[in-house]
């Protein structure tokens, strides 16, 4: 068996009778994740990979997506990147430990597919806040492994600018990250950007500096708009179609729970996944 399995009890704030199981892949670095397999899971369907923000509330992500997962018969995987090893998981590699969060996610996907009967070949990737930052950079690094990506409320972005050093742009010459970005293949990967229309606060969780503010804007809404505009221009330069989409979530600030409850985020995520991966709800004619 590839993983050590531990069953957890649903937290009081997420009441449900559905069972969420915690897994850990043995090895020198922790690769931990929560797995939810719906009652009518489709064998061979793509995994839904939900990446937490700096709150590291991986289990909550899985609970909040369960209803839609049941509707489509899709298995949910919620990786847990612990702070000790993956402090800067958003940038794909932690500068202190050297732990590669992108490689950990790929290994987690393979393990989850073996456990669930789903497919790890092409992922349905969702990230919120810091998880959206990770997901955006993961798509640049591994576009061939992503069927659809929904990025919600990222604090800031890596622009497709070869004159800017990573993680501001895609110049990796001075970076310790041993990876290559495949921007041409990225053009084929559908990406959908969402942010709460009230996500305007410059709190401690929002990275800020004179350079970053001038380049990307002062709020998450500003930064999302500028990145989508830059990506649209990049697609035009490459004569490619399918540039990232952009949507505001009405009445929503920087809160995953609020985005789900008030902004219908879980439904919106799965609608994007269904369109991009050509998956219909169970029972649909």
Short mmCIF file of C-alpha atoms in Angstrom, two decimals:
data_model
loop_
_atom_site.label_atom_id
_atom_site.label_comp_id
_atom_site.label_asym_id
_atom_site.label_seq_id
_atom_site.Cartn_x
_atom_site.Cartn_y
_atom_site.Cartn_z
CA UNK A 1 0.00 0.00 0.00
CA UNK A 2 1.39 3.38 -0.93
CA UNK A 3 0.05 5.40 1.98
CA UNK A 4 -0.57 5.41 5.70
CA UNK A 5 -4.28 6.00 6.23
CA UNK A 6 -5.89 7.82 9.11
CA UNK A 7 -9.60 8.65 9.27
CA UNK A 8 -10.55 11.99 10.78
CA UNK A 9 -13.78 13.15 12.37
CA UNK A 10 -15.62 16.01 10.71
CA UNK A 11 -14.87 19.34 12.48
CA UNK A 12 -17.84 20.91 14.26
CA UNK A 13 -17.83 23.87 11.89
CA UNK A 14 -18.18 21.56 8.89
CA UNK A 15 -21.03 19.18 9.85
CA UNK A 16 -21.38 16.28 7.43
CA UNK A 17 -21.87 12.55 7.45
CA UNK A 18 -19.43 12.13 4.60
CA UNK A 19 -16.06 10.60 5.44
CA UNK A 20 -12.86 12.44 4.71
CA UNK A 21 -9.66 10.42 4.96
CA UNK A 22 -6.17 11.70 5.68
CA UNK A 23 -3.23 10.09 3.88
CA UNK A 24 0.52 10.40 4.13
CA UNK A 25 3.02 9.01 1.63
CA UNK A 26 6.07 7.58 3.44
CA UNK A 27 9.37 9.27 2.65
CA UNK A 28 11.92 11.86 3.79
CA UNK A 29 9.55 14.76 3.05
CA UNK A 30 5.90 14.81 4.09
CA UNK A 31 3.38 14.44 1.29
CA UNK A 32 0.06 14.66 3.06
CA UNK A 33 -3.45 15.04 1.73
CA UNK A 34 -7.14 14.64 2.43
CA UNK A 35 -9.15 12.45 0.07
CA UNK A 36 -12.87 12.39 -0.55
CA UNK A 37 -14.35 9.81 -2.89
CA UNK A 38 -18.05 10.39 -3.65
CA UNK A 39 -20.53 7.55 -3.46
CA UNK A 40 -20.90 7.41 -7.26
CA UNK A 41 -17.32 8.25 -8.17
CA UNK A 42 -16.55 7.91 -11.85
CA UNK A 43 -13.67 5.55 -12.47
CA UNK A 44 -10.98 7.15 -14.59
CA UNK A 45 -12.37 10.69 -14.21
CA UNK A 46 -9.85 13.47 -13.51
CA UNK A 47 -9.00 14.29 -9.91
CA UNK A 48 -10.12 17.60 -8.44
CA UNK A 49 -7.09 19.08 -6.68
CA UNK A 50 -7.93 21.83 -4.17
CA UNK A 51 -4.97 23.82 -2.80
CA UNK A 52 -5.32 25.75 0.45
CA UNK A 53 -4.09 29.24 1.27
CA UNK A 54 -1.74 30.21 4.11
CA UNK A 55 -4.45 29.25 6.64
CA UNK A 56 -3.65 25.68 5.54
CA UNK A 57 -7.31 24.70 5.93
CA UNK A 58 -7.08 21.75 3.56
CA UNK A 59 -9.85 19.74 5.21
CA UNK A 60 -12.27 22.67 5.02
CA UNK A 61 -11.60 22.94 1.29
CA UNK A 62 -12.59 19.31 0.82
CA UNK A 63 -15.74 19.62 2.93
CA UNK A 64 -16.92 22.72 1.10
CA UNK A 65 -16.54 21.04 -2.31
CA UNK A 66 -18.16 17.71 -1.40
CA UNK A 67 -21.67 18.50 -2.62
CA UNK A 68 -20.50 19.44 -6.11
CA UNK A 69 -18.13 16.47 -6.16
CA UNK A 70 -21.14 14.22 -5.53
CA UNK A 71 -23.10 15.93 -8.31
CA UNK A 72 -20.36 15.22 -10.85
CA UNK A 73 -18.94 11.99 -9.41
CA UNK A 74 -15.46 13.49 -9.04
CA UNK A 75 -12.90 12.66 -6.35
CA UNK A 76 -11.44 15.53 -4.31
CA UNK A 77 -7.82 15.73 -3.20
CA UNK A 78 -6.81 18.49 -0.77
CA UNK A 79 -3.01 18.55 -0.28
CA UNK A 80 -1.69 19.76 3.06
CA UNK A 81 1.59 21.67 2.82
CA UNK A 82 2.89 21.96 6.36
CA UNK A 83 4.67 25.18 7.26
CA UNK A 84 7.85 23.55 8.56
CA UNK A 85 8.76 21.98 5.21
CA UNK A 86 6.70 23.98 2.71
CA UNK A 87 6.70 27.47 4.18
CA UNK A 88 6.76 29.07 0.72
CA UNK A 89 4.82 26.39 -1.13
CA UNK A 90 3.22 29.15 -3.23
CA UNK A 91 6.52 29.64 -5.11
CA UNK A 92 6.89 25.89 -5.90
CA UNK A 93 10.05 25.55 -3.80
CA UNK A 94 10.74 26.64 -0.24
CA UNK A 95 13.99 28.66 -0.10
CA UNK A 96 14.95 27.37 3.37
CA UNK A 97 14.23 23.64 3.07
CA UNK A 98 14.40 23.22 -0.71
CA UNK A 99 11.15 21.23 -0.59
CA UNK A 100 9.38 21.26 -3.96
CA UNK A 101 5.63 21.66 -3.49
CA UNK A 102 4.93 21.11 -7.20
CA UNK A 103 6.64 17.70 -7.15
CA UNK A 104 4.87 16.84 -3.90
CA UNK A 105 1.53 17.60 -5.53
CA UNK A 106 2.34 15.37 -8.49
CA UNK A 107 3.24 12.49 -6.17
CA UNK A 108 0.06 13.10 -4.16
CA UNK A 109 -1.97 12.96 -7.37
CA UNK A 110 -0.51 9.57 -8.30
CA UNK A 111 -1.18 8.17 -4.81
CA UNK A 112 -4.73 9.54 -4.76
CA UNK A 113 -5.47 8.05 -8.18
CA UNK A 114 -4.32 4.62 -7.00
CA UNK A 115 -6.49 4.87 -3.90
CA UNK A 116 -9.60 6.15 -5.67
CA UNK A 117 -9.57 4.79 -9.20
CA UNK A 118 -9.56 8.34 -10.60
CA UNK A 119 -7.02 9.64 -13.11
CA UNK A 120 -3.95 11.75 -12.27
CA UNK A 121 -3.05 12.32 -15.91
CA UNK A 122 -4.88 15.67 -16.21
CA UNK A 123 -5.86 17.50 -13.03
CA UNK A 124 -8.77 19.82 -12.33
CA UNK A 125 -6.85 22.37 -10.27
CA UNK A 126 -8.33 24.87 -7.84
CA UNK A 127 -6.48 27.23 -5.53
CA UNK A 128 -7.60 29.94 -3.13
CA UNK A 129 -5.39 32.87 -2.05
CA UNK A 130 -1.89 31.40 -1.57
CA UNK A 131 -3.21 28.25 -3.20
CA UNK A 132 -4.13 30.29 -6.27
CA UNK A 133 -0.57 31.62 -6.41
CA UNK A 134 0.72 28.05 -6.29
CA UNK A 135 -1.76 26.89 -8.92
CA UNK A 136 -0.89 29.74 -11.30
CA UNK A 137 2.81 28.89 -11.15
CA UNK A 138 2.10 25.15 -11.31
CA UNK A 139 0.29 25.69 -14.60
CA UNK A 140 3.35 27.50 -15.98
CA UNK A 141 5.61 24.65 -14.89
CA UNK A 142 3.37 21.65 -15.62
CA UNK A 143 0.68 22.76 -18.09
CA UNK A 144 0.45 19.30 -19.64
CA UNK A 145 -0.82 17.96 -16.29
CA UNK A 146 -3.73 20.41 -15.94
CA UNK A 147 -7.07 20.10 -17.76
CA UNK A 148 -8.54 23.21 -16.12
CA UNK A 149 -7.44 25.70 -13.45
CA UNK A 150 -9.60 27.98 -11.32
CA UNK A 151 -7.56 30.57 -9.41
CA UNK A 152 -9.41 32.54 -6.74
CA UNK A 153 -8.20 35.59 -4.80
CA UNK A 154 -4.46 35.24 -5.39
CA UNK A 155 -2.39 37.81 -3.54
CA UNK A 156 -0.08 38.37 -6.51
CA UNK A 157 1.02 36.71 -9.73
CA UNK A 158 3.95 35.64 -11.86
CA UNK A 159 3.69 37.58 -15.12
CA UNK A 160 4.68 36.07 -18.51
CA UNK A 161 7.57 38.54 -18.66
CA UNK A 162 11.03 37.16 -19.46
CA UNK A 163 12.70 40.42 -18.36
CA UNK A 164 11.49 40.07 -14.77
CA UNK A 165 13.09 37.63 -12.30
CA UNK A 166 11.02 34.83 -10.85
CA UNK A 167 8.60 34.96 -9.05
CA UNK A 168 7.67 38.41 -10.48
CA UNK A 169 8.30 37.18 -14.03
CA UNK A 170 9.58 34.03 -15.71
CA UNK A 171 13.33 34.72 -15.78
CA UNK A 172 14.74 31.80 -13.77
CA UNK A 173 18.43 32.57 -14.37
CA UNK A 174 18.99 33.82 -10.81
CA UNK A 175 16.56 31.42 -9.15
CA UNK A 176 17.43 28.24 -7.27
CA UNK A 177 14.30 26.63 -8.65
CA UNK A 178 15.46 23.85 -10.95
CA UNK A 179 12.60 23.95 -13.40
CA UNK A 180 11.61 25.25 -16.81
CA UNK A 181 8.37 27.03 -17.56
CA UNK A 182 6.50 25.73 -20.60
CA UNK A 183 4.64 28.87 -21.63
CA UNK A 184 3.75 27.52 -25.07
CA UNK A 185 1.96 24.51 -23.58
CA UNK A 186 0.41 26.83 -21.00
CA UNK A 187 -1.48 28.50 -23.85
CA UNK A 188 -3.49 25.30 -24.21
CA UNK A 189 -4.49 25.15 -20.52
CA UNK A 190 -7.82 26.85 -19.63
CA UNK A 191 -7.48 29.22 -16.68
CA UNK A 192 -10.23 31.09 -14.85
CA UNK A 193 -9.51 33.96 -12.48
CA UNK A 194 -12.00 34.98 -9.79
CA UNK A 195 -11.79 37.44 -6.92
CA UNK A 196 -14.26 38.91 -4.45
CA UNK A 197 -15.39 42.39 -5.47
CA UNK A 198 -14.83 43.50 -1.86
CA UNK A 199 -11.37 41.92 -1.59
CA UNK A 200 -9.77 45.34 -1.29
CA UNK A 201 -8.01 45.28 2.09
CA UNK A 202 -4.23 45.58 2.32
CA UNK A 203 -3.87 43.39 5.39
CA UNK A 204 -0.86 41.43 6.67
CA UNK A 205 -1.66 38.45 4.45
CA UNK A 206 -1.26 40.53 1.27
CA UNK A 207 2.34 40.78 0.14
CA UNK A 208 3.26 44.37 -0.61
CA UNK A 209 6.32 46.37 -1.61
CA UNK A 210 6.94 49.46 -3.72
CA UNK A 211 8.01 47.27 -6.64
CA UNK A 212 5.10 44.86 -6.37
CA UNK A 213 2.49 47.58 -5.84
CA UNK A 214 3.70 49.55 -8.88
CA UNK A 215 3.85 46.48 -11.09
CA UNK A 216 0.66 44.67 -10.05
CA UNK A 217 -1.55 47.11 -8.12
CA UNK A 218 -2.61 47.73 -4.55
CA UNK A 219 -5.40 45.17 -4.05
CA UNK A 220 -6.18 41.63 -5.09
CA UNK A 221 -8.80 42.96 -7.48
CA UNK A 222 -6.28 45.30 -9.13
CA UNK A 223 -3.69 42.54 -9.37
CA UNK A 224 -6.10 40.04 -10.86
CA UNK A 225 -7.20 42.51 -13.52
CA UNK A 226 -3.62 43.44 -14.44
CA UNK A 227 -2.50 39.81 -14.68
CA UNK A 228 -5.47 38.85 -16.85
CA UNK A 229 -4.75 41.85 -19.10
CA UNK A 230 -1.07 40.88 -19.37
CA UNK A 231 -2.00 37.29 -20.16
CA UNK A 232 -4.50 38.42 -22.81
CA UNK A 233 -1.76 40.44 -24.48
CA UNK A 234 0.62 37.47 -24.25
CA UNK A 235 -1.96 35.24 -25.97
CA UNK A 236 -2.37 37.83 -28.73
CA UNK A 237 1.38 37.98 -29.28
CA UNK A 238 1.44 34.20 -29.65
CA UNK A 239 -1.66 34.16 -31.92
CA UNK A 240 -3.37 31.91 -29.41
CA UNK A 241 -6.99 31.81 -28.28
CA UNK A 242 -8.43 30.90 -24.90
CA UNK A 243 -6.84 33.56 -22.68
CA UNK A 244 -7.74 33.40 -18.96
CA UNK A 245 -11.24 34.51 -18.04
CA UNK A 246 -12.00 36.97 -15.24
CA UNK A 247 -14.96 37.27 -12.89
CA UNK A 248 -15.80 39.20 -9.73
CA UNK A 249 -17.67 37.46 -6.91
CA UNK A 250 -20.40 39.91 -5.79
CA UNK A 251 -20.46 40.83 -2.10
CA UNK A 252 -17.39 38.73 -1.27
CA UNK A 253 -14.22 39.77 0.55
CA UNK A 254 -11.12 37.70 1.21
CA UNK A 255 -12.84 34.67 2.74
CA UNK A 256 -13.08 31.16 1.34
CA UNK A 257 -16.21 30.39 3.37
CA UNK A 258 -17.86 33.63 2.25
CA UNK A 259 -16.95 32.94 -1.37
CA UNK A 260 -18.64 29.55 -1.12
CA UNK A 261 -21.70 30.65 0.86
CA UNK A 262 -22.38 34.04 -0.75
CA UNK A 263 -20.56 33.79 -4.07
CA UNK A 264 -21.57 30.20 -5.01
CA UNK A 265 -17.87 29.46 -5.50
CA UNK A 266 -18.08 25.67 -5.33
CA UNK A 267 -20.72 25.65 -8.08
CA UNK A 268 -18.71 28.06 -10.23
CA UNK A 269 -15.55 25.97 -9.85
CA UNK A 270 -17.22 22.76 -10.98
CA UNK A 271 -19.01 24.49 -13.84
CA UNK A 272 -15.65 25.61 -15.21
CA UNK A 273 -14.18 22.14 -14.71
CA UNK A 274 -17.17 20.51 -16.41
CA UNK A 275 -16.95 22.81 -19.45
CA UNK A 276 -13.20 22.42 -19.90
CA UNK A 277 -13.07 18.65 -19.31
CA UNK A 278 -16.42 17.89 -21.01
CA UNK A 279 -17.97 16.32 -17.91
CA UNK A 280 -21.71 16.37 -17.28
CA UNK A 281 -23.46 16.02 -13.90
CA UNK A 282 -24.50 12.50 -13.02
CA UNK A 283 -27.96 11.77 -14.33
CA UNK A 284 -27.84 14.52 -16.96
CA UNK A 285 -29.40 13.63 -20.31
#
